[in-house]
GROMACS .gro file of C-alpha atoms in nm:
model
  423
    1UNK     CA    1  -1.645  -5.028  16.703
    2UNK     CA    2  -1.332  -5.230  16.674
    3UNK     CA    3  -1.326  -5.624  16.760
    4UNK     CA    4  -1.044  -5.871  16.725
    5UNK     CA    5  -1.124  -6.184  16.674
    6UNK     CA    6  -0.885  -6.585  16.777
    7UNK     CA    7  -0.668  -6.605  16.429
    8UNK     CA    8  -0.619  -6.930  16.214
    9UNK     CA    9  -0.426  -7.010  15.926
   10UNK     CA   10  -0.611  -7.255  15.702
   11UNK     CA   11  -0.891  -6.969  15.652
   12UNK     CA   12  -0.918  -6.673  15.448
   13UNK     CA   13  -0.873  -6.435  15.724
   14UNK     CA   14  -1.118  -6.120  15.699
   15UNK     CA   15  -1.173  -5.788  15.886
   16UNK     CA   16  -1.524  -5.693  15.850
   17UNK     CA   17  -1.599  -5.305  15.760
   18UNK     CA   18  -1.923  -5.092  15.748
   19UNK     CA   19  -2.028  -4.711  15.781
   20UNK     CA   20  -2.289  -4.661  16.051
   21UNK     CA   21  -2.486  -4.361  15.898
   22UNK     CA   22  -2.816  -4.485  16.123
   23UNK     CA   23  -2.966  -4.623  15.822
   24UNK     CA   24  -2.917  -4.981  15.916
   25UNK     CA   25  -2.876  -5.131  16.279
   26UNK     CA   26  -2.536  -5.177  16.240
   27UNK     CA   27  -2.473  -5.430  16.520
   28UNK     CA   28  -2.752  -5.611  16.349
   29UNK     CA   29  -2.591  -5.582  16.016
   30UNK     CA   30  -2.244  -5.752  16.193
   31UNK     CA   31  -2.370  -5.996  16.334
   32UNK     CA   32  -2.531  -6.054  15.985
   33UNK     CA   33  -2.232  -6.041  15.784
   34UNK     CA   34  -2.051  -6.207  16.052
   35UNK     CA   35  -2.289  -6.561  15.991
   36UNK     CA   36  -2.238  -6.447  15.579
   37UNK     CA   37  -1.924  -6.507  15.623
   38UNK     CA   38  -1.839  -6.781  15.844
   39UNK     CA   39  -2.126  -6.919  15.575
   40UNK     CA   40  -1.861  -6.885  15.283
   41UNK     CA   41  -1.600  -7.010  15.512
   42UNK     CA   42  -1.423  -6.689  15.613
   43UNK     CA   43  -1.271  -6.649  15.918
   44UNK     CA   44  -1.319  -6.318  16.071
   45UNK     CA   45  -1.046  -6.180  16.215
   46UNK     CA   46  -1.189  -5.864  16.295
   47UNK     CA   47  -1.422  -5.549  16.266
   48UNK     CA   48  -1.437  -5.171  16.226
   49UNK     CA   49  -1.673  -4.933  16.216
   50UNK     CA   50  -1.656  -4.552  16.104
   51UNK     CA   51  -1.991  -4.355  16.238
   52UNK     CA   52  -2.059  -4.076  15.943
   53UNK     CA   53  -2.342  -3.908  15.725
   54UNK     CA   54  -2.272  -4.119  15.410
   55UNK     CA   55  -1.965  -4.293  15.287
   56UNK     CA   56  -1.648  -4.177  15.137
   57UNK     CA   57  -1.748  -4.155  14.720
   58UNK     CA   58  -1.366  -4.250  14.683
   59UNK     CA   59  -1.269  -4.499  14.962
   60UNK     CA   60  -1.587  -4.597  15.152
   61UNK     CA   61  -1.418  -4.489  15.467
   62UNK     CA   62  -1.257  -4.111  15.505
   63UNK     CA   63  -0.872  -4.096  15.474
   64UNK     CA   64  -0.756  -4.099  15.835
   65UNK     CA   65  -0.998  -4.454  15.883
   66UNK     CA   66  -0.841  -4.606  15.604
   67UNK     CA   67  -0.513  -4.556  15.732
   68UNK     CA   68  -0.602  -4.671  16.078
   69UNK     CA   69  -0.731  -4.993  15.846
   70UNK     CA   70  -0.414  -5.034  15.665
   71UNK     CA   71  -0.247  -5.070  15.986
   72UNK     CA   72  -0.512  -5.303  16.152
   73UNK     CA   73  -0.496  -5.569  15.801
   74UNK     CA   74  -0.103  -5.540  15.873
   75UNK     CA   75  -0.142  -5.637  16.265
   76UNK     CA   76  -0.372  -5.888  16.229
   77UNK     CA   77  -0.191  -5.989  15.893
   78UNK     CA   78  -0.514  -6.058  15.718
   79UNK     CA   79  -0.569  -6.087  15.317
   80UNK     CA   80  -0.937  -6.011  15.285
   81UNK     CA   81  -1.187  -5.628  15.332
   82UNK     CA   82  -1.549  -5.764  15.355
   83UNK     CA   83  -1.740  -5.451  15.320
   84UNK     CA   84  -2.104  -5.464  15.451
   85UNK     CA   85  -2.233  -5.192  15.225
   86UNK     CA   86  -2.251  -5.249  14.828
   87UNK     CA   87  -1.912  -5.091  14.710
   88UNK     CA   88  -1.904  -4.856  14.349
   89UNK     CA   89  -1.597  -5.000  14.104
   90UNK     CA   90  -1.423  -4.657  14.258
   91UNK     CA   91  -1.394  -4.793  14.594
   92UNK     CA   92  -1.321  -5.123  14.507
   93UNK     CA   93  -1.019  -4.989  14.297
   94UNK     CA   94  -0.880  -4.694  14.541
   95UNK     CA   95  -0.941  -4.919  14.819
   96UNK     CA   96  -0.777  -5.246  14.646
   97UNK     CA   97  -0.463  -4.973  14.542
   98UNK     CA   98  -0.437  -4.876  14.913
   99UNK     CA   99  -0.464  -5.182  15.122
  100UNK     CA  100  -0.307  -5.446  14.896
  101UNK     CA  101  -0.581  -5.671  14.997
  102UNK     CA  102  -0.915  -5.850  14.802
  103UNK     CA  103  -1.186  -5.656  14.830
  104UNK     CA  104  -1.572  -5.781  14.838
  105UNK     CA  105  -1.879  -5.647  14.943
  106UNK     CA  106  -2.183  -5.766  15.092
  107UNK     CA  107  -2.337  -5.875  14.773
  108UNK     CA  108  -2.072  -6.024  14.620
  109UNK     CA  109  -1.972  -6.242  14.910
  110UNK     CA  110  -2.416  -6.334  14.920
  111UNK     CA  111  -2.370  -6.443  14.573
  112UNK     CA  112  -2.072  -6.618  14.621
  113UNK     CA  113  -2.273  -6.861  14.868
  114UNK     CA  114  -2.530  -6.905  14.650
  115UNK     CA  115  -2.267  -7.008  14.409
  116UNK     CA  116  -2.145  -7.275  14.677
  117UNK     CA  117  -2.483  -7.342  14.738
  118UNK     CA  118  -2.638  -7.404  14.397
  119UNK     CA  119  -2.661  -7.740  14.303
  120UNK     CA  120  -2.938  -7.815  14.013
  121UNK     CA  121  -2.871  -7.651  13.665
  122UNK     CA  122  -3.110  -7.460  13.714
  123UNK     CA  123  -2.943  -7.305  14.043
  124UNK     CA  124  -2.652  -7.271  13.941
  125UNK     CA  125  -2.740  -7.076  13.584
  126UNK     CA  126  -2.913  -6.782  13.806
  127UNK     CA  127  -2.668  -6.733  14.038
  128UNK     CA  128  -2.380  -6.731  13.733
  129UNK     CA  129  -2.644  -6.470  13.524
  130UNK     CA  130  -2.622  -6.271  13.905
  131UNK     CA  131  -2.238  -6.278  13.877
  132UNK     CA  132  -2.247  -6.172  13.540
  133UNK     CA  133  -2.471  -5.897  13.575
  134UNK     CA  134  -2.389  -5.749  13.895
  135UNK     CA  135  -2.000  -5.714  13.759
  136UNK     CA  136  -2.022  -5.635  13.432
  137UNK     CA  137  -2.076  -5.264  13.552
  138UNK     CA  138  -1.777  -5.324  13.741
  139UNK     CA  139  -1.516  -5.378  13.432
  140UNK     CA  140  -1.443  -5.058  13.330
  141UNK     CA  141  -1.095  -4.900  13.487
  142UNK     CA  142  -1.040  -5.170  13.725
  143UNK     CA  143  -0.766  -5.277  13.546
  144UNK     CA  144  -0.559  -5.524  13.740
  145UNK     CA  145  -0.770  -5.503  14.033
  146UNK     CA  146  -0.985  -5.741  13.843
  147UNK     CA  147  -0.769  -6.015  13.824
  148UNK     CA  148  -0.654  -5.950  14.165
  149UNK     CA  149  -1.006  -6.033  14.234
  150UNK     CA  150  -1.067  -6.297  14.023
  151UNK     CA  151  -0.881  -6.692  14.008
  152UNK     CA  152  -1.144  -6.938  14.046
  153UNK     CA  153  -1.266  -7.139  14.318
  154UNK     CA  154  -0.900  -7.155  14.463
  155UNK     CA  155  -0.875  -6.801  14.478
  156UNK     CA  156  -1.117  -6.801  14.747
  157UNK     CA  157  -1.436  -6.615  14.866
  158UNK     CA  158  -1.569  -6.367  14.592
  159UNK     CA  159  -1.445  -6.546  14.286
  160UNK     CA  160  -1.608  -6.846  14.356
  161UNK     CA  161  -1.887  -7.036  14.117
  162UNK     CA  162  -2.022  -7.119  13.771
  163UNK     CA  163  -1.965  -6.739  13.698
  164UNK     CA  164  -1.582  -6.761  13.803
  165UNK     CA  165  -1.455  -6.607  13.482
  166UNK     CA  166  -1.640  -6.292  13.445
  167UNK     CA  167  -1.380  -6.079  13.585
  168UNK     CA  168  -1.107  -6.170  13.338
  169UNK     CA  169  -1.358  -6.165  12.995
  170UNK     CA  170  -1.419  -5.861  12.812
  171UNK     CA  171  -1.807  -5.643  12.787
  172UNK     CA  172  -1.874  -5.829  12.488
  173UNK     CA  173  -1.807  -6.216  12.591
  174UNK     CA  174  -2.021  -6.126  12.942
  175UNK     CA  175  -2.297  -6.013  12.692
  176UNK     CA  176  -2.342  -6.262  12.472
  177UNK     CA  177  -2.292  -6.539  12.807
  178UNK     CA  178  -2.589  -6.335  13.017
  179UNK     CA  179  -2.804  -6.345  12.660
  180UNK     CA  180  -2.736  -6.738  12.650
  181UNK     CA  181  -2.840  -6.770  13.050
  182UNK     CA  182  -3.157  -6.573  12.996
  183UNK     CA  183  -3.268  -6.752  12.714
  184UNK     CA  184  -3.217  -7.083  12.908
  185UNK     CA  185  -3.372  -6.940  13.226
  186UNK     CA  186  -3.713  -6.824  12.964
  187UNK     CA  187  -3.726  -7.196  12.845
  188UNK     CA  188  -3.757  -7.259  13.223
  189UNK     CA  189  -4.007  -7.027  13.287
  190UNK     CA  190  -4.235  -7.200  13.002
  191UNK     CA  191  -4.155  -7.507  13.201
  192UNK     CA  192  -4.284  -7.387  13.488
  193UNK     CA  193  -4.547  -7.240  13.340
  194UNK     CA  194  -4.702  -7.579  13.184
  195UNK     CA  195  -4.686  -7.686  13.526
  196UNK     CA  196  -4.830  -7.486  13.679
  197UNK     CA  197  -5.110  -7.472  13.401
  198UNK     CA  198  -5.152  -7.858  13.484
  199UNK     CA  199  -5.189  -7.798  13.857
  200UNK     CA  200  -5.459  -7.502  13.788
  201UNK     CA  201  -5.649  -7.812  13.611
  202UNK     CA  202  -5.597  -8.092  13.877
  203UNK     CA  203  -5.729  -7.808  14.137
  204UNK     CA  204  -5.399  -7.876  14.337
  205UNK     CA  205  -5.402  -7.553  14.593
  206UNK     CA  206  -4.992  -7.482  14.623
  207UNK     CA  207  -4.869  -7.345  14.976
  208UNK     CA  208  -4.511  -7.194  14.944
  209UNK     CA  209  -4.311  -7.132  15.223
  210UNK     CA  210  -4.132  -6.793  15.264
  211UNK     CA  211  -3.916  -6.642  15.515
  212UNK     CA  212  -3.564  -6.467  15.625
  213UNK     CA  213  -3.253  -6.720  15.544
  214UNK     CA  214  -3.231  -6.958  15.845
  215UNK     CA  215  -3.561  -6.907  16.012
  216UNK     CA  216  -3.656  -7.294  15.970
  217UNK     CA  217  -3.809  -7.342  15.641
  218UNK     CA  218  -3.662  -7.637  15.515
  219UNK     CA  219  -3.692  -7.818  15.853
  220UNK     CA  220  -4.053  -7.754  15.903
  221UNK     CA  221  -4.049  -7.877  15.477
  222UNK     CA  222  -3.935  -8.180  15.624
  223UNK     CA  223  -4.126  -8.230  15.935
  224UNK     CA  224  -4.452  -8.188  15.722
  225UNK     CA  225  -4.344  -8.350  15.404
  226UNK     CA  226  -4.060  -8.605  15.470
  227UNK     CA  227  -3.871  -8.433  15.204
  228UNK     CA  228  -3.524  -8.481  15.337
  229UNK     CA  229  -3.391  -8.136  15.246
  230UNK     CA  230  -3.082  -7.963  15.310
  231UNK     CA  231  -3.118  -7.762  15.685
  232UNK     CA  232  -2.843  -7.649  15.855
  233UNK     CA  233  -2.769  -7.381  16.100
  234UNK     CA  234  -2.613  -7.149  15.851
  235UNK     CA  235  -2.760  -6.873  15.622
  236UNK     CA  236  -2.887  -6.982  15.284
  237UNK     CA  237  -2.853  -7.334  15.347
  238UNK     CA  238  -3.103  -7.440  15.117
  239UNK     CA  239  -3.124  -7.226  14.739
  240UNK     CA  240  -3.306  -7.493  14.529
  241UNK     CA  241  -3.670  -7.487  14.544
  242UNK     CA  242  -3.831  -7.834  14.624
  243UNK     CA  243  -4.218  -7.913  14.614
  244UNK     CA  244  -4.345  -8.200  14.786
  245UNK     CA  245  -4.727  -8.293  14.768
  246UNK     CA  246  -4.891  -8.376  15.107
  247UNK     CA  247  -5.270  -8.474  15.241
  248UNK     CA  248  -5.449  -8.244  15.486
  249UNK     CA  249  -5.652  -8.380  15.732
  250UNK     CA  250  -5.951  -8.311  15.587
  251UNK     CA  251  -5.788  -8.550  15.295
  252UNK     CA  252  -5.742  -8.228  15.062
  253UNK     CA  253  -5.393  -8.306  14.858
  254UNK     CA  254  -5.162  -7.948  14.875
  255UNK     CA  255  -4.836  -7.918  14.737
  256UNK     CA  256  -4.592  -7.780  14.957
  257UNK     CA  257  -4.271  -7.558  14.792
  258UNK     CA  258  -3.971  -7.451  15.007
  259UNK     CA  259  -3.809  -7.136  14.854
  260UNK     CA  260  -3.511  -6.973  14.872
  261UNK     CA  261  -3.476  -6.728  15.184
  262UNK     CA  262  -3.446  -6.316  15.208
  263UNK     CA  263  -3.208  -6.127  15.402
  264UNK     CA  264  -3.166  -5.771  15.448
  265UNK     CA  265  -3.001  -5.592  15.141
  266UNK     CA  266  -3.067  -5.867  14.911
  267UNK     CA  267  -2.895  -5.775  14.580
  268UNK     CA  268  -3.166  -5.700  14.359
  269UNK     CA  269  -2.913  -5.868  14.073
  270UNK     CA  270  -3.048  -6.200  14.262
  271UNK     CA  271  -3.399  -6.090  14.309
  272UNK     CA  272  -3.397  -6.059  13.893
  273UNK     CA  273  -3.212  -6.359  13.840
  274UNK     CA  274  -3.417  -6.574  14.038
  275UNK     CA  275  -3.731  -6.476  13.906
  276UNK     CA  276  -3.803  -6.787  13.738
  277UNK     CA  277  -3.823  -6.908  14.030
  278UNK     CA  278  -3.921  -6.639  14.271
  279UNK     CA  279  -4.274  -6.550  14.040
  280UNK     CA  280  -4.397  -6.936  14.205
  281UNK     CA  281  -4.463  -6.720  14.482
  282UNK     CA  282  -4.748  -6.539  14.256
  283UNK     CA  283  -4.915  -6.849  14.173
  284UNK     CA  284  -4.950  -6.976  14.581
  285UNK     CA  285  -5.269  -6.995  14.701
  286UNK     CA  286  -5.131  -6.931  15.022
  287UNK     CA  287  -4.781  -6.796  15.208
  288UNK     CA  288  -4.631  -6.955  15.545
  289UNK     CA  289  -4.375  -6.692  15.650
  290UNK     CA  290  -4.164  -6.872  15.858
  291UNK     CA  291  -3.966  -6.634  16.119
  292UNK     CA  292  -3.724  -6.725  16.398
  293UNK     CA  293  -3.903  -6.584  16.718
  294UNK     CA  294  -3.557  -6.676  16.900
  295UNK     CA  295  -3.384  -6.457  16.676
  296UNK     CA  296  -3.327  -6.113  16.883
  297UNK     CA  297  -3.391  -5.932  16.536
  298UNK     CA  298  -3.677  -6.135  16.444
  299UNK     CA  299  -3.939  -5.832  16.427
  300UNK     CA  300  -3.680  -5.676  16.179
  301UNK     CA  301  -3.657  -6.030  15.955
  302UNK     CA  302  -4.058  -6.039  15.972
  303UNK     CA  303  -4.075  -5.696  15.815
  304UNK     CA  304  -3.792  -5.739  15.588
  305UNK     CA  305  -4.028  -6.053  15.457
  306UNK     CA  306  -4.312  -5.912  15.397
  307UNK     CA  307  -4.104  -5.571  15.229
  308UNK     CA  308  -3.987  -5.850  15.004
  309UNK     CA  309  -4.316  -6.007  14.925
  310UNK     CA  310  -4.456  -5.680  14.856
  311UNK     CA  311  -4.170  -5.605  14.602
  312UNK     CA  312  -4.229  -5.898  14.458
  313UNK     CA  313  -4.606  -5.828  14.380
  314UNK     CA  314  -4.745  -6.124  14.605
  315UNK     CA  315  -4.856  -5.887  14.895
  316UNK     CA  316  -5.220  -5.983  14.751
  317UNK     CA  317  -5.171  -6.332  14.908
  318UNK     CA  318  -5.340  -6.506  15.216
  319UNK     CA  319  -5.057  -6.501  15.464
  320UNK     CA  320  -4.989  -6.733  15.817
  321UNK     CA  321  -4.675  -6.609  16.063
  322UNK     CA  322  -4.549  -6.927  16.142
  323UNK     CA  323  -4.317  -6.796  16.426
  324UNK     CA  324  -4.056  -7.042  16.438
  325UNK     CA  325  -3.819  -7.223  16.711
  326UNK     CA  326  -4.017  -7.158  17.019
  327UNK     CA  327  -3.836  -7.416  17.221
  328UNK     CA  328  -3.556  -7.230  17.227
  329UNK     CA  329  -3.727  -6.912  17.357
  330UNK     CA  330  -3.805  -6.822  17.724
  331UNK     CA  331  -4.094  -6.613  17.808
  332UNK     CA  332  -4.361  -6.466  17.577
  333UNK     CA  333  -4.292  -6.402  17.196
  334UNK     CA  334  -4.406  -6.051  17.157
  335UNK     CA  335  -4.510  -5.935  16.842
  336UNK     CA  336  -4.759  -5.657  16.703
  337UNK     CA  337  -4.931  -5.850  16.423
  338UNK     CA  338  -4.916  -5.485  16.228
  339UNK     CA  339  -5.068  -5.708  15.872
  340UNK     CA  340  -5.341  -5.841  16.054
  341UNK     CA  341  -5.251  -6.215  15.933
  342UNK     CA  342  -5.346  -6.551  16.118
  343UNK     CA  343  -5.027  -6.639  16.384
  344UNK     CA  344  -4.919  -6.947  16.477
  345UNK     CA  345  -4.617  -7.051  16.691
  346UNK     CA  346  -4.435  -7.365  16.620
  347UNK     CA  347  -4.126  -7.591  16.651
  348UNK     CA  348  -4.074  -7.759  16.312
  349UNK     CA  349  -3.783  -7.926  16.444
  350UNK     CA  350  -4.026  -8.122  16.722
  351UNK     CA  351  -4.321  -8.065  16.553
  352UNK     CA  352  -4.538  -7.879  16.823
  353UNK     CA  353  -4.716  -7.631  16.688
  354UNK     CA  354  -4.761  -7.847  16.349
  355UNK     CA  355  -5.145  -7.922  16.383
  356UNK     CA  356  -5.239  -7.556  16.432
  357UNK     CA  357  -5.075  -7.436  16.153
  358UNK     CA  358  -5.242  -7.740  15.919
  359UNK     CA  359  -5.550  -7.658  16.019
  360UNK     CA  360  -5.509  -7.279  15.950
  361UNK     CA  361  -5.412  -7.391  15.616
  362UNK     CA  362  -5.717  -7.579  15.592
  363UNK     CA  363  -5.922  -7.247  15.739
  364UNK     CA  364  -5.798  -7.037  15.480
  365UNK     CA  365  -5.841  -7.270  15.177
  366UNK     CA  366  -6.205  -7.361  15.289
  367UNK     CA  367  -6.291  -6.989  15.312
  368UNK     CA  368  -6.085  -6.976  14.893
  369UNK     CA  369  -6.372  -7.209  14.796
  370UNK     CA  370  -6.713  -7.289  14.793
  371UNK     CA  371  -6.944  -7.564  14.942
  372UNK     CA  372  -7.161  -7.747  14.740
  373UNK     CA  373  -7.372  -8.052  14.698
  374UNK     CA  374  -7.345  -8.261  14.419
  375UNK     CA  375  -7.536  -8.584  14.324
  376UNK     CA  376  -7.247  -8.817  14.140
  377UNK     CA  377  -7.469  -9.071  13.897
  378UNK     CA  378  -7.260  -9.428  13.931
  379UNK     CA  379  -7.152  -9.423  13.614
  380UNK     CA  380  -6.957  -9.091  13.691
  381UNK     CA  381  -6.747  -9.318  13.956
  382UNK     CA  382  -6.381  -9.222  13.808
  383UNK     CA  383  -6.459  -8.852  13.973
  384UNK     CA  384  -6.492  -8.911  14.311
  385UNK     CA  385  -6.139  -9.004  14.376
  386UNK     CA  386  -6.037  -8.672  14.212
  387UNK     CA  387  -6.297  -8.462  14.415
  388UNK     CA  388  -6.169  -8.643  14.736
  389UNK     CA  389  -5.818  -8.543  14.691
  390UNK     CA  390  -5.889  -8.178  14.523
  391UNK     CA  391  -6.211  -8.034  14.756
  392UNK     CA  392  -6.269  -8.102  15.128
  393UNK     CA  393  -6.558  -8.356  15.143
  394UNK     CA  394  -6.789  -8.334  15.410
  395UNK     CA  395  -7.040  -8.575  15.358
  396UNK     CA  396  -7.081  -8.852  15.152
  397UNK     CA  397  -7.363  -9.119  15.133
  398UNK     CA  398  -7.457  -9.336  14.919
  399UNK     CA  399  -7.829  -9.359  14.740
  400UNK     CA  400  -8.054  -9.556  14.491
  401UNK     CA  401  -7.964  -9.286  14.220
  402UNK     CA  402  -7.619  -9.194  14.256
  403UNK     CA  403  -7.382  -9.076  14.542
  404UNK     CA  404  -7.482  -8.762  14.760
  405UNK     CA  405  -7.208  -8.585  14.846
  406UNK     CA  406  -7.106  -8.212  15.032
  407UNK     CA  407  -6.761  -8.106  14.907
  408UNK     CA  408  -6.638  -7.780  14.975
  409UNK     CA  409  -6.418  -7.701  14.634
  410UNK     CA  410  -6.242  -7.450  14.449
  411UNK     CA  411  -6.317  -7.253  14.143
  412UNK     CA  412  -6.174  -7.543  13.894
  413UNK     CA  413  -6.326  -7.804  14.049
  414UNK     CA  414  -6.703  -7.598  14.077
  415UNK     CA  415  -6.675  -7.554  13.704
  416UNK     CA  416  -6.622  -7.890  13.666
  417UNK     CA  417  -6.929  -8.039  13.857
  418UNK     CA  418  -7.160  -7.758  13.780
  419UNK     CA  419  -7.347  -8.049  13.592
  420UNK     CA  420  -7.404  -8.223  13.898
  421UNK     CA  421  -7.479  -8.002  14.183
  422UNK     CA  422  -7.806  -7.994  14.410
  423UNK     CA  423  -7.941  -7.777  14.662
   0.00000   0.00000   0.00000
C-alpha cells in the first residue's frame, strides 16, 4: 500500500509506515494513525506498507523497503518516519542513520498529544513521568540520534511537552526526575483517596464514563451535566478528568466523571502513569462505555474498551453501551451484545437517547440498593434532605409521630438509618 498525499509547507510533513503481519487491521490502524497525526498537527504526506511475518529486528522494514523509503522521503521531500508499530532503540538508530529523517513511533507521537493536551498539573506530571519512562530505555547507543530527536516544542512532533528534555539528560538525572513525579503523583493518589472516602460517607453513587478516544464522551458530559468541557472532533481531545454532580429523576444526586479515552495499542507507559487517575474507574458504581456506532470500526473500539477495562481490574463493574452518534448513521446499528450489558443508543450532541440511558442508570443503582421503610421522628428533620438526595424516595407522608417514608438506599445510607426502619 502506497498513498501520496496534497503537500504543504508550514507542516511537519510525514510519511506514515507500518508492517502488515495480520495482527492488526492495518487499514484500520492508518486511518488511526492518520487522525494521530493530523491530531499533533502533522501533515501526512504519505504511506507505505511492507506485508511480512514480523518486522525487520534491525530496520523495521527489510533492506530493499527501506531503500524504496529513502527514495519516497526524497520525492516527496519530507522530514518526518511515523512508524505505527512501537520501534526498539535499534530501529530508531539504523533507521535515523539511513534516512536522515526524525523518527517516532506510534507511542511516542500518542504521548506527544497528551503532552499538547495536558493542561492541569496534574496532567501534565503523568504524561512527563510517561516521557520519562518510556525513553529512558531508549538512551543507551543512540548517541546523536537523540538529540536529533530531541529540541523542544520547536523541534516539532515527538519532542514536544513538560518531558521535552529527557532525551538530552543522562540515566541518572531521568531517575531521580521520574522518583520526584511519582512521589507527587502518590500525594495525589491520597488526595483522591480522602475523596473518595468522603463520597463513600455522603452515599454519593459515582458514574464514570469510559470509551475509545473520540466516541463522544465529553459531549454527552456536557449535554447531561452542563460542564462545558473540551470536545472536538479529534482524538484525545479531552485528557483531564472532570466530575460534575447531577440529579436523577428520581431526585438521587450522582456524580458524573469524564475520563480520559483508549485507543488501540495504548502505551502501557500511559496506562501506569495515569493510574492515579485511571484506578477512579475501580471506585464507580457504574461504567457508561460510550462507542461511536458511526464509526466503521466501532465493534473493534467496543472490544478494545472493555479489553482495557478488564486490564484495568474494573471488569467487575455494572456496565451500559451507550452507542453513540446515531444521527449520523443510516440503517440499523448491528451489534452482538457478546457481555450481556444493558444497550442504549443515543445522540449526546442532540440529546435523543438521553432519558433512556438516565433511567438505566437509575435501573441499575436501584437494583445496587435496598428498599426500606423508615419512620423519621421530627426531631431527626436535618436527615431527610440527605436521604432525599442520597436514596431514591418513594413515598413520603407525613404522621402524628414522625415522617413515614419508603427510600430505596444504598449500603451507607442503610447503616445509617438502621435505627429507624419499619416493616
Amino acid at each position: 500500500m502506497l498513498n501520496i498525499y496534497d503537500t504543504a509547507d508550514d507542516k511537519e510533513k510525514a510519511i506514515l509506515i507500518g508492517v502488515d503481519a495480520g495482527v492488526y487491521d492495518i487499514e484500520e490502524s492508518f486511518l488511526e494513525l492518520n487522525e494521530l497525526a493530523r491530531t499533533a498537527g502533522v501533515l501526512v504526506l504519505g504511506e507505505m506498507v511492507q506485508k511480512r511475518e514480523q518486522a525487520h529486528t534491525s530496520t523495521y522494514f527489510g533492506k530493499g523497503k527501506t531503500e524504496e523509503l529513502a527514495n519516497y522521503i526524497s520525492l516527496l521531500n519530507a522530514n518526518l518516519i511515523i512508524c505505527d508499530d512501537e520501534l526498539s532503540p535499534t530501529q530508531i538508530q539504523n533507521l535515523s542513520e539511513i534516512l536522515d529523517v526524525k523518527i517516532i513511533d506510534r507511542t511516542m507521537l500518542i504521548l506527544d498529544i497528551f503532552a499538547k493536551r495536558a493542561m492541569s498539573a496534574e496532567g501534565k506530571s503523568q504524561v512527563e513521568l510517561a516521557q520519562l519512562k518510556y525513553n529512558s530505555s531508549r538512551l543507551i547507543g543512540l548517541g546523536k540520534v537523540l538529540s536529533r530527536q530531541a529540541g523542544g516544542i520547536k523541534g516539532g512532533v515527538g519532542s514536544r511537552g513538560p518531558g521535552e528534555k529527557k532525551l538530552e539528560t543522562d540515566r541518572r538525572h531521568i531517575r531521580n526526575r521520574i522518583d520526584e513525579l511519582e512521589k507527587e503523583l502518590s500525594q495525589i493518589k491520597q488526595k483522591r483517596k480522602t475523596q473518595r472516602e468522603k463520597r463513600v460517607k455522603e452515599g454519593i453513587p459515582v458514574i464514570s464514563l469510559v470509551g475509545y478516544t473520540n466516541a463522544g464522551k465529553s459531549t454527552l458530559m456536557n449535554h447531561l451535566t452542563g460542564a462545558g468541557v473540551l470536545s472536538e472532533d479529534k482524538l484525545f481531545a479531552t485528557l483531564d478528568t472532570t466530575t460534575r454532580k447531577i440529579k436523577l429523576n428520581s431526585g438521587t444526586e450522582i456524580l458524573l466523571t469524564d475520563t480520559v479515552g483508549f485507543i488501540q495499542k495504548l502505551p502501557h507507559t500511559l496506562i501506569k502513569a495515569f493510574n492515579a487517575t485511571l484506578e477512579e474507574l475501580n471506585y464507580a458504581d457504574i461504567l457508561i462505555h460510550v462507542a461511536d456506532a458511526s464509526n466503521r470500526y466501532y465493534t473493534n473500539h467496543i472490544n478494545t474498551v472493555f479489553d482495557t477495562i478488564k486490564e484495568l481490574n474494573c471488569d467487575n463493574k455494572p456496565v451500559i453501551l451507550a452507542l453513540n452518534k446515531i444521527d449520523l448513521v443510516s440503517g440499523a446499528i448491528l451489534y452482538t451484545n457478546a457481555y450481556s450489558c444493558p444497550v442504549t443508543k443515543i445522540s449526546a450532541i442532540s440529546g435523543d437517547g438521553a432519558t433512556a440511558l438516565i433511567s438505566e442508570i437509575e435501573n441499575i443503582l436501584n437494583n445496587l440498593r435496598k428498599k426500606i421503610n423508615l419512620l423519621l421522628p421530627f426531631d431527626e428533620l436535618s436527615l431527610l434532605s440527605y436521604i432525599h438526595s442520597t436514596g431514591a424516595v418513594l413515598e413520603e407522608n407525613y404522621r402524628d409521630d414522625g415522617i413515614y417514608i419508603t427510600v430505596v438506599a444504598n449500603e451507607e445510607l442503610l447503616g445509617r438509618l438502621k435505627n429507624y426502619t419499619v416493616s
